mmCIF file of C-alpha atoms and ligand atoms in Angstrom:
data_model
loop_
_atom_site.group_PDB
_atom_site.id
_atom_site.type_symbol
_atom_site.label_atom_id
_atom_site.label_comp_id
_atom_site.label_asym_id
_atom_site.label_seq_id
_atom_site.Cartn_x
_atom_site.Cartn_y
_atom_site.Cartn_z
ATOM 1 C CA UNK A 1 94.465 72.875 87.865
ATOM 2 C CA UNK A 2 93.706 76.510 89.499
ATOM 3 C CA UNK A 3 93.493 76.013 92.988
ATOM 4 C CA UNK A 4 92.522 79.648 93.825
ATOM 5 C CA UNK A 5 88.663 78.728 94.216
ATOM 6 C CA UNK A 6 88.903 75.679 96.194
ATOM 7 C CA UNK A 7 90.741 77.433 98.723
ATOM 8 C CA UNK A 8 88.390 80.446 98.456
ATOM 9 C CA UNK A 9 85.591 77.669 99.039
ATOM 10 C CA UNK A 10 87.912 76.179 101.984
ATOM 11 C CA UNK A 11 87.705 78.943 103.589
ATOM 12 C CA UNK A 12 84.277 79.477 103.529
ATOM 13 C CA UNK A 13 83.332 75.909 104.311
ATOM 14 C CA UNK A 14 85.986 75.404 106.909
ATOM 15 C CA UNK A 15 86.731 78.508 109.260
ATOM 16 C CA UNK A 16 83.466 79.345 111.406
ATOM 17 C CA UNK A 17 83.735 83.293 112.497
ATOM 18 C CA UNK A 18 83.001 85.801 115.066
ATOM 19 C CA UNK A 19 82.206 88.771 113.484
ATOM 20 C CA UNK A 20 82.619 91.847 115.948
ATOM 21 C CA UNK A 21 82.004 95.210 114.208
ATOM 22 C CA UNK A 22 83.064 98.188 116.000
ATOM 23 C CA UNK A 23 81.559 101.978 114.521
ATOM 24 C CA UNK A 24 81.339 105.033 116.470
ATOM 25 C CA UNK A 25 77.899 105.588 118.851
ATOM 26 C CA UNK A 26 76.097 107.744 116.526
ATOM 27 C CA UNK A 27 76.282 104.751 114.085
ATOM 28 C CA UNK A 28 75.205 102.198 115.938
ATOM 29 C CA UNK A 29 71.397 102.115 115.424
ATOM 30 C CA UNK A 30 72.843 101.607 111.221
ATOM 31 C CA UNK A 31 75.105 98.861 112.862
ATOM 32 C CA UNK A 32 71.886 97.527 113.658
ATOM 33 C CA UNK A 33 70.540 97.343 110.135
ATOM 34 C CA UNK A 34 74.253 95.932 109.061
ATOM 35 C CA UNK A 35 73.796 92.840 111.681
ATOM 36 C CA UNK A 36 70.155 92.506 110.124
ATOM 37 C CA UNK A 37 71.860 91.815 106.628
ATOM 38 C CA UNK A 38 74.342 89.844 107.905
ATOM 39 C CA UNK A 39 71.485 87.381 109.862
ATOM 40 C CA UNK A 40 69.923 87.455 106.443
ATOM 41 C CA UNK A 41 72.722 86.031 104.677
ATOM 42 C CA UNK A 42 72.227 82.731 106.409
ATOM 43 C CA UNK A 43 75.633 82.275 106.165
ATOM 44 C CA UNK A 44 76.545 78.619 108.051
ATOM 45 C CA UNK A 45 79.882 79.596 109.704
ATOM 46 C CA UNK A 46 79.093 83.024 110.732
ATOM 47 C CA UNK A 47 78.777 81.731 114.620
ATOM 48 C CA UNK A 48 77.922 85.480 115.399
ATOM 49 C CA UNK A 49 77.815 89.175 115.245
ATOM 50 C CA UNK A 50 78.639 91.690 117.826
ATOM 51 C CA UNK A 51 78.366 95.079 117.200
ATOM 52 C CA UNK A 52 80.089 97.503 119.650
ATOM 53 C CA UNK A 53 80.931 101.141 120.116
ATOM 54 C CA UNK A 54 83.477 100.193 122.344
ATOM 55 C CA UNK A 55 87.216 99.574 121.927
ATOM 56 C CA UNK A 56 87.071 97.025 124.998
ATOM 57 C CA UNK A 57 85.027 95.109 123.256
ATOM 58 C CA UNK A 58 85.607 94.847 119.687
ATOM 59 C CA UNK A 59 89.600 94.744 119.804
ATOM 60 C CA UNK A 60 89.347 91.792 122.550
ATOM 61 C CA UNK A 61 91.361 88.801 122.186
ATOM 62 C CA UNK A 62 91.158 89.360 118.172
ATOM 63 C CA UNK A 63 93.187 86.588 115.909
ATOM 64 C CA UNK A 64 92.197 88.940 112.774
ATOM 65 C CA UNK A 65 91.512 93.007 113.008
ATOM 66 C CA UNK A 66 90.420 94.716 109.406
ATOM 67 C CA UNK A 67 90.702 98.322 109.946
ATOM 68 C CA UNK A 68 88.598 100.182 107.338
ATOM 69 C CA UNK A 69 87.493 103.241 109.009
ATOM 70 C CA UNK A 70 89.575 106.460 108.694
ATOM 71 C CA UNK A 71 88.551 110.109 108.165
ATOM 72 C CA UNK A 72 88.171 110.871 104.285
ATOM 73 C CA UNK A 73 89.830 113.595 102.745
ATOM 74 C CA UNK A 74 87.087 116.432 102.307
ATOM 75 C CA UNK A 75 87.417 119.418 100.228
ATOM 76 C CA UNK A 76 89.963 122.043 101.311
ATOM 77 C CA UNK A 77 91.876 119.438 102.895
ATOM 78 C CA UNK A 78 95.351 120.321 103.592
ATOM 79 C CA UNK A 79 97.258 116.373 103.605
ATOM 80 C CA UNK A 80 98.617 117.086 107.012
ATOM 81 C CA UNK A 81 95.392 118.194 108.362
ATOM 82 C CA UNK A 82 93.970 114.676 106.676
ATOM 83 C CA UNK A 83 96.917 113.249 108.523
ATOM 84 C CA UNK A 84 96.637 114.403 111.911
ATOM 85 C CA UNK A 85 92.891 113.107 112.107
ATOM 86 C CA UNK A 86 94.121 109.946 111.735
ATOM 87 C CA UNK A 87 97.369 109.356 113.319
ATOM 88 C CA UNK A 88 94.668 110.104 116.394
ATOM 89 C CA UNK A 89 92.408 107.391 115.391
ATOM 90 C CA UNK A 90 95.349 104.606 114.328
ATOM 91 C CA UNK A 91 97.127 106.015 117.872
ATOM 92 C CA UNK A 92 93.598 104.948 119.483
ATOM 93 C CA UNK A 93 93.373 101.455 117.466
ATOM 94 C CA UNK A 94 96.627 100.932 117.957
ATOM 95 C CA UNK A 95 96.750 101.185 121.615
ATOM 96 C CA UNK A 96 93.531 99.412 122.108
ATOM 97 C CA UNK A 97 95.330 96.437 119.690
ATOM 98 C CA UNK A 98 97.845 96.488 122.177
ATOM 99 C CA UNK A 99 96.003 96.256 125.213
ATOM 100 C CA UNK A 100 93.443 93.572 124.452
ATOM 101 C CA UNK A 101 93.632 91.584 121.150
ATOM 102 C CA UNK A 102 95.893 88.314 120.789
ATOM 103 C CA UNK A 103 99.648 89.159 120.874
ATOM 104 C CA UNK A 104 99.323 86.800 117.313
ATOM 105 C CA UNK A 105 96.707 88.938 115.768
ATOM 106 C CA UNK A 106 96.745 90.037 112.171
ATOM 107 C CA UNK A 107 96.353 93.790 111.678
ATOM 108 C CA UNK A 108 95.451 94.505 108.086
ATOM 109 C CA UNK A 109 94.718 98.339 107.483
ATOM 110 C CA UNK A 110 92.475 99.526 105.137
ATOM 111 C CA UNK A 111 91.501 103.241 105.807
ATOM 112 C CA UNK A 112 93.417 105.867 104.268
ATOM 113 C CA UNK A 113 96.386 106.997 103.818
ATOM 114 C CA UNK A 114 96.680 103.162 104.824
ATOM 115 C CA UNK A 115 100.199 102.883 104.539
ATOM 116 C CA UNK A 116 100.919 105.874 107.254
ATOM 117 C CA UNK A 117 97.658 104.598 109.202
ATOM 118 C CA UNK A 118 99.230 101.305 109.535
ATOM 119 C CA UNK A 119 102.853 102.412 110.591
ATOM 120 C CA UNK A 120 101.126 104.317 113.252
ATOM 121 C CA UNK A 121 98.971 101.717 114.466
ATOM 122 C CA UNK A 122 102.019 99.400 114.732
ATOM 123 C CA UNK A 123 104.049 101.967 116.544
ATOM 124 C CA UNK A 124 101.114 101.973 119.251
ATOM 125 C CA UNK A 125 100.966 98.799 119.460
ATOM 126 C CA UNK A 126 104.574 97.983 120.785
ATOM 127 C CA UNK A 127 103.646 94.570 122.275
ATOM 128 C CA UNK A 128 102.793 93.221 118.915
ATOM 129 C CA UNK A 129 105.216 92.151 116.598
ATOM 130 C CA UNK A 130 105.742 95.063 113.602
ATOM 131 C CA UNK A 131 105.149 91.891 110.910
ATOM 132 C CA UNK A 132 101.793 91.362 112.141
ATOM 133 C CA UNK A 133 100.491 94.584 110.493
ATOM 134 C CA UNK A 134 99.851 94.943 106.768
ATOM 135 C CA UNK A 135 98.677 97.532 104.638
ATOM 136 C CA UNK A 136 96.257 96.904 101.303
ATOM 137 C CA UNK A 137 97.358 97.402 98.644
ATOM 138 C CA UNK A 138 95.981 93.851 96.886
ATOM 139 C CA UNK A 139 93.091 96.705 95.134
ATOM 140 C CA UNK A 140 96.299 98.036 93.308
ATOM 141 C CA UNK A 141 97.905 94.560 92.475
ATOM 142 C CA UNK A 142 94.155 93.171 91.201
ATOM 143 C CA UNK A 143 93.987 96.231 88.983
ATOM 144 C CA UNK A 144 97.205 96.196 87.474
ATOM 145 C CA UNK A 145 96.265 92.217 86.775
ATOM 146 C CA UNK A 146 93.400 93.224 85.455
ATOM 147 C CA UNK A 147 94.742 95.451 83.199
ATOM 148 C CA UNK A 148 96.890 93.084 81.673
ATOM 149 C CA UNK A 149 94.439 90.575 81.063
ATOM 150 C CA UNK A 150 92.262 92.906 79.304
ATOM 151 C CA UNK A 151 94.474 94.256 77.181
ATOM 152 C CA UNK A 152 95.765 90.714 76.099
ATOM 153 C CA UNK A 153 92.801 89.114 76.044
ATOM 154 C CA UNK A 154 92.698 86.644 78.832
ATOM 155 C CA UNK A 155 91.529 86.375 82.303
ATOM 156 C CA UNK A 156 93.477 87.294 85.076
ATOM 157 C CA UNK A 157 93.617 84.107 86.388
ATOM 158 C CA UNK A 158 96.406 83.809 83.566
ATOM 159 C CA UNK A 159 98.361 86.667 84.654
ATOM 160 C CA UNK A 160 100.398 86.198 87.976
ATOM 161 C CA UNK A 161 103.513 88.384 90.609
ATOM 162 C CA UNK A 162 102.744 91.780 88.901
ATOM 163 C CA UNK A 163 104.521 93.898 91.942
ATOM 164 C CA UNK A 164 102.401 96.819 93.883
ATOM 165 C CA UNK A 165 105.377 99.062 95.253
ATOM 166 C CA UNK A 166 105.543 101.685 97.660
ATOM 167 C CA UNK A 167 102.505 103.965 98.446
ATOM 168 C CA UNK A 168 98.419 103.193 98.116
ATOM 169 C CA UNK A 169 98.773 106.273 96.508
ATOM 170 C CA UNK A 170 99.320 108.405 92.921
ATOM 171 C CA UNK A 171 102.926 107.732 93.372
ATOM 172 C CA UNK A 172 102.837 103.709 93.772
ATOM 173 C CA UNK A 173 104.686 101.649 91.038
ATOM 174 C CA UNK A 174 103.038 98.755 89.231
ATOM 175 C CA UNK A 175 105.847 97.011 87.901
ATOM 176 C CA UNK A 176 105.429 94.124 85.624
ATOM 177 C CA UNK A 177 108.960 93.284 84.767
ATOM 178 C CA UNK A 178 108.844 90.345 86.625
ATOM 179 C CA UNK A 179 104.908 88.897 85.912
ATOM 180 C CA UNK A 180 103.987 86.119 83.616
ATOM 181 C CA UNK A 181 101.151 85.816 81.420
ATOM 182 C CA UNK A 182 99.681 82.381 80.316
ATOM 183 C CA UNK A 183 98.910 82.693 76.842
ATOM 184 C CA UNK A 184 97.281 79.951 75.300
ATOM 185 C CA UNK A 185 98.934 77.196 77.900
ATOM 186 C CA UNK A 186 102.684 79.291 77.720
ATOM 187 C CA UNK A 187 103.623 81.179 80.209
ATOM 188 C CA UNK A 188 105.414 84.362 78.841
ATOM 189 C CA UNK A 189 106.771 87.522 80.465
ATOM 190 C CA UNK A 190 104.122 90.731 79.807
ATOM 191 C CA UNK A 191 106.553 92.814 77.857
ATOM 192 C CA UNK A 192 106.720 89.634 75.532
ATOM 193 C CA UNK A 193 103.387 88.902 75.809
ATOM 194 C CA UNK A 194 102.240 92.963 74.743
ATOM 195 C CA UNK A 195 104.736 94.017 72.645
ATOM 196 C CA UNK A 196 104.146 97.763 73.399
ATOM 197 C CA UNK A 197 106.439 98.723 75.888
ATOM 198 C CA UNK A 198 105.210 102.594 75.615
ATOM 199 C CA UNK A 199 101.927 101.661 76.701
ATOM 200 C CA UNK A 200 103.237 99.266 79.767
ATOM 201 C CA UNK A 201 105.381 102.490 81.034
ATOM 202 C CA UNK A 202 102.933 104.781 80.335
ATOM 203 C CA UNK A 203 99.165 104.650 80.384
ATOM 204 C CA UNK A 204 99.168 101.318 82.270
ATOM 205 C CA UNK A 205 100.821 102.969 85.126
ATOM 206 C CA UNK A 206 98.845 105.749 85.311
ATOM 207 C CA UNK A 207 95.452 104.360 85.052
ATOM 208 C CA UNK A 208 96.438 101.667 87.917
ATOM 209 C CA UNK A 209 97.805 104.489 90.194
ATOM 210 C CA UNK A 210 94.682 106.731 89.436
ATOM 211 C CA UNK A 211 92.293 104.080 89.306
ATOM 212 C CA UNK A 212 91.178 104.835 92.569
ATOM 213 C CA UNK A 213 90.392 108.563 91.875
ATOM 214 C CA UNK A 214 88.596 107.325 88.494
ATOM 215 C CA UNK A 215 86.027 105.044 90.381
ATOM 216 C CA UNK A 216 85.483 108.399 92.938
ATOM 217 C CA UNK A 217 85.204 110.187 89.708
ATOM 218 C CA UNK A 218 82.557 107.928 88.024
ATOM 219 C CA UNK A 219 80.648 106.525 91.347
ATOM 220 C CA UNK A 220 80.746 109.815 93.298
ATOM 221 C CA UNK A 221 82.052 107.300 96.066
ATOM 222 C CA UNK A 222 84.895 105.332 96.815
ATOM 223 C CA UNK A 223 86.016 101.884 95.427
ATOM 224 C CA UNK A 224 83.211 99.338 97.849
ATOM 225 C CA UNK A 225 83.196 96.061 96.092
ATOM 226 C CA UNK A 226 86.351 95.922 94.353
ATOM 227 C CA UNK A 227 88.125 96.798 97.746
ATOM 228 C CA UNK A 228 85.952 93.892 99.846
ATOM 229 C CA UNK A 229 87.427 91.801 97.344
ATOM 230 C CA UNK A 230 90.749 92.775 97.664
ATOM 231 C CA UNK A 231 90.543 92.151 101.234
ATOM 232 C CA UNK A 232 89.369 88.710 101.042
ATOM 233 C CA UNK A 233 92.211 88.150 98.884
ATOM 234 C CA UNK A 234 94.788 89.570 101.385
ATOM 235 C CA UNK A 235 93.398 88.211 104.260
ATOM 236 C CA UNK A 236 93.094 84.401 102.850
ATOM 237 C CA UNK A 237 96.506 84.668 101.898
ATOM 238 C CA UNK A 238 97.514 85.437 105.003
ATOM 239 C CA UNK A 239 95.487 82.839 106.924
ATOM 240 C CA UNK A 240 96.635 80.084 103.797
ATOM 241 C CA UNK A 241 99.565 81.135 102.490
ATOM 242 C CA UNK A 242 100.496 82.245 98.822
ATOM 243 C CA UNK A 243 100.145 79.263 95.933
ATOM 244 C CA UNK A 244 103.423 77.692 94.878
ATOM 245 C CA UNK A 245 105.187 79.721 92.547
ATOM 246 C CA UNK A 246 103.856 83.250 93.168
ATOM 247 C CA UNK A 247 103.861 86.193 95.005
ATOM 248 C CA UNK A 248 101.895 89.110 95.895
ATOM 249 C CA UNK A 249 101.750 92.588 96.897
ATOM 250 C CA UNK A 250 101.394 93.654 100.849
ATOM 251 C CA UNK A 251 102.311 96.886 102.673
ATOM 252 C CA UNK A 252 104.469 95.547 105.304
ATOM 253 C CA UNK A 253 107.425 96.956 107.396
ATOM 254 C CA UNK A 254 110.666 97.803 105.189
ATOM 255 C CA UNK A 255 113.126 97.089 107.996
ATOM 256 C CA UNK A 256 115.533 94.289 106.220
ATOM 257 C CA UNK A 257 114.500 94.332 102.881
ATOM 258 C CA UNK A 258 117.346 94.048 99.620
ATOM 259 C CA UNK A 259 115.641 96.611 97.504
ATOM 260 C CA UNK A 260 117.212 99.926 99.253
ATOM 261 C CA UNK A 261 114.050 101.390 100.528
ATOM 262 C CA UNK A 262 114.628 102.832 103.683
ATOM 263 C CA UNK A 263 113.588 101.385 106.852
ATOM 264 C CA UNK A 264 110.878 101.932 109.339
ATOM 265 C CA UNK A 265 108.884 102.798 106.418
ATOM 266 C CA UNK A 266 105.349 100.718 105.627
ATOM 267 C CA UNK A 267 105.972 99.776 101.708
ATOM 268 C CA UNK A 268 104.315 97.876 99.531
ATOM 269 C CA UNK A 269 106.673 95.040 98.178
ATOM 270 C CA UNK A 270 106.323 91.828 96.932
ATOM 271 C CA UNK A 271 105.679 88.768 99.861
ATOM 272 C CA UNK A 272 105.437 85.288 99.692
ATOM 273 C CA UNK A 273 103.572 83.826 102.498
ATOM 274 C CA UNK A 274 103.620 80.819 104.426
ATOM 275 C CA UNK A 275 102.722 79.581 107.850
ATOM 276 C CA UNK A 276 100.881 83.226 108.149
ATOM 277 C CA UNK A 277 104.094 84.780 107.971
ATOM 278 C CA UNK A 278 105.396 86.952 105.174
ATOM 279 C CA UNK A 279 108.886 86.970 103.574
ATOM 280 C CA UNK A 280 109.946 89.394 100.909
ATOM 281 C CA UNK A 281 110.427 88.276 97.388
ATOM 282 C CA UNK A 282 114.550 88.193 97.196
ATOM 283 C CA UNK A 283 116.739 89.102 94.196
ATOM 284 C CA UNK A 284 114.327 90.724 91.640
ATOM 285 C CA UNK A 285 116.464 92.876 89.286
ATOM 286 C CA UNK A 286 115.707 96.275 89.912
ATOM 287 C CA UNK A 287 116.419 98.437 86.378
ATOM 288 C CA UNK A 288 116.714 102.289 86.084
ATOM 289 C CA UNK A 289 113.359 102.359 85.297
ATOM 290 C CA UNK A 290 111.896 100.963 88.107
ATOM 291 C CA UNK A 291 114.424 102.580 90.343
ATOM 292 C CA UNK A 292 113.387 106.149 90.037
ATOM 293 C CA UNK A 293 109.434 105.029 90.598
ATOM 294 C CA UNK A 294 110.415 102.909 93.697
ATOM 295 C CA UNK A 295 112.427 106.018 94.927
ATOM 296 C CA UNK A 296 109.839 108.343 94.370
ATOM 297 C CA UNK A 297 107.044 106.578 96.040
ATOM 298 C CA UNK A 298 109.417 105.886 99.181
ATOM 299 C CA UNK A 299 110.240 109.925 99.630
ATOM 300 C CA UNK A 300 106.131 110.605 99.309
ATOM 301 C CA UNK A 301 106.039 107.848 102.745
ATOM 302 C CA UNK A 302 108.994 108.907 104.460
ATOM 303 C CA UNK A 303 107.482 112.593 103.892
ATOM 304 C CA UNK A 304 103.724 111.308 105.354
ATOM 305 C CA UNK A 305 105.741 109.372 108.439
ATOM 306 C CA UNK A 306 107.678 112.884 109.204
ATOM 307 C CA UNK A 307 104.633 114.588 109.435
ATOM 308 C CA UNK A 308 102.360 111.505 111.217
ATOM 309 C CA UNK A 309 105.346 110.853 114.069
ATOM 310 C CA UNK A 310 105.285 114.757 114.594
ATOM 311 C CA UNK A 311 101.625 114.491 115.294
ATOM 312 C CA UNK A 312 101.975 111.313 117.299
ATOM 313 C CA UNK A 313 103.005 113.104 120.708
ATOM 314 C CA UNK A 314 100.625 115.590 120.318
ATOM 315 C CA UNK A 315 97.592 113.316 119.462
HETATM 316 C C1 LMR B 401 90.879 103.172 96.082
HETATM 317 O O1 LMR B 401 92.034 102.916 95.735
HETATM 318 O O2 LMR B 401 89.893 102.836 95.422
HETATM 319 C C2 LMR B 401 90.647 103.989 97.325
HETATM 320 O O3 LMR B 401 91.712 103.826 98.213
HETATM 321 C C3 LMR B 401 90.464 105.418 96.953
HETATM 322 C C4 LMR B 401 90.070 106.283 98.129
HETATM 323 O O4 LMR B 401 90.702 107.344 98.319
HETATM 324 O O5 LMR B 401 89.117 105.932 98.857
#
């Protein structure tokens, strides 16, 4: 039996919330309307909405903070200039984490470049444990699922521990050396399952790592529904823990890991997670292959954290 739903529904039916949404003042009368909807959900456990333009309020004595606002890259956009706007905003959210939310809270960032906007956040937030702040890059693992399933027929329920590594960016790695597929009731590796090993290191890695760009491409705006999902996926598997048997992919903090990317980085790897903490998934084999993707992706973030930790001081 898939247990995935039920615990979607437990959640749901069992956790009542607080919602406290936090914009800047010039958006607060379309706060306004966002409360409105939110009222009109009727939704039985939402105990209530606050909206706030003030850090004092929204970040205080948080268990969960979902930080999805970051300045967009606009055209003409140098990356450092894209940078330095928000290693001033994740310096702010940090520090405001730090003074007033729960010293337990769970920091998941969202905003881009999220990786680099999360490793910032956590290094202004030095009360908080570094393990308490994750990155998304669940979007990137639900696509790469996705993919699979398509291409072999079957829903992605039936594919499971495809690995996000490394950036929420062009350079990321979708590796599926190590996912399963269920076809018809046997569970099978993906290269097995596909049989076209061309098309798993080629086009199936570049449509997951340019997905992103695509759905800017086709919508004229960025991912909206796929990403909500993507958080509710992250965040319940924080808050419950991954099912038996599988793992997923986070942006956490590299410091201990086996897989030789360096440390102090924020890095997508594979977790398992239980008792709302995260482990890393031990003692994949790593071939040549996936070697020079999870190298490349790890010199794009060291590059972004150089330029971020110069802007830090200044910011
Ligand atoms: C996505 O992956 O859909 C987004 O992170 C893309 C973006 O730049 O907003």
């Amino acid at each position: 039996m898939n247990l995935r739903p039920i615990q979607s529904e437990l959640f749901l039916s069992l956790q009542p919330l607080v919602l406290v949404l936090l914009d800047i003042t010039p958006m607060m009368t379309v706060l306004e309307g966002v409360v409105m909807e939110l009222q009109d959900c009727a939704l039985p456990l939402l105990r209530e909405v606050i909206p706030t333009d003030k850090e004092e309020v929204a970040f205080k004595d948080l268990d969960i903070a979902i930080l999805v606002g970051s300045m967009p890259r606009r055209e003409g956009m140098e990356r450092k200039d894209l940078l330095k706007a928000n290693v001033k905003i994740f310096k702010s959210q940090g520090a405001a984490l730090d003074k007033y939310a729960k010293k337990t809270v769970k920091v998941v960032v969202v905003g881009n470049p999220a990786n680099t906007n999360c490793l910032i956040a956590s290094k202004s937030a030095p009360s908080i444990p570094k393990e308490n702040f994750s990155c998304l890059t669940r979007l990137d693992h639900n696509r790469a699922k996705s993919q699979i399933a398509l291409k072999l027929g079957v829903t992605s329920n039936d594919v499971k521990n495809v690995i996000i590594w490394g950036n929420h960016s062009s350079t990321q790695y979708p590796d599926v050396n190590h996912a399963k597929v269920n076809v018809k009731g046997k569970e099978v590796g993906v290269y097995e399952a596909i049989k076209d090993d061309s098309w798993l290191k080629g086009d199936f890695i570049l449509t997951v790592q340019q997905r992103g760009a695509a759905v800017i491409k086709a919508r004229k705006l960025s991912s909206a529904m796929s990403a909500a999902k993507a958080i509710c996926d992250h965040v319940r598997d924080i808050w419950f823990g991954t099912p038996a048997g599988e793992f997923v992919s986070m942006g956490v903090i590299s410091d201990g890991n086996s897989y030789g990317v360096p440390e102090d980085l924020l890095y997508s790897f594979p977790v398992v997670i239980k008792d709302k903490t995260w482990k890393f998934v031990e003692g994949l084999p790593i071939n040549d292959f996936s070697r020079e993707k999870m190298d490349l992706t790890a010199k794009e973030l060291t590059e972004e954290k150089e330029t971020a930790v110069e802007f830090l001081s200044s910011a």
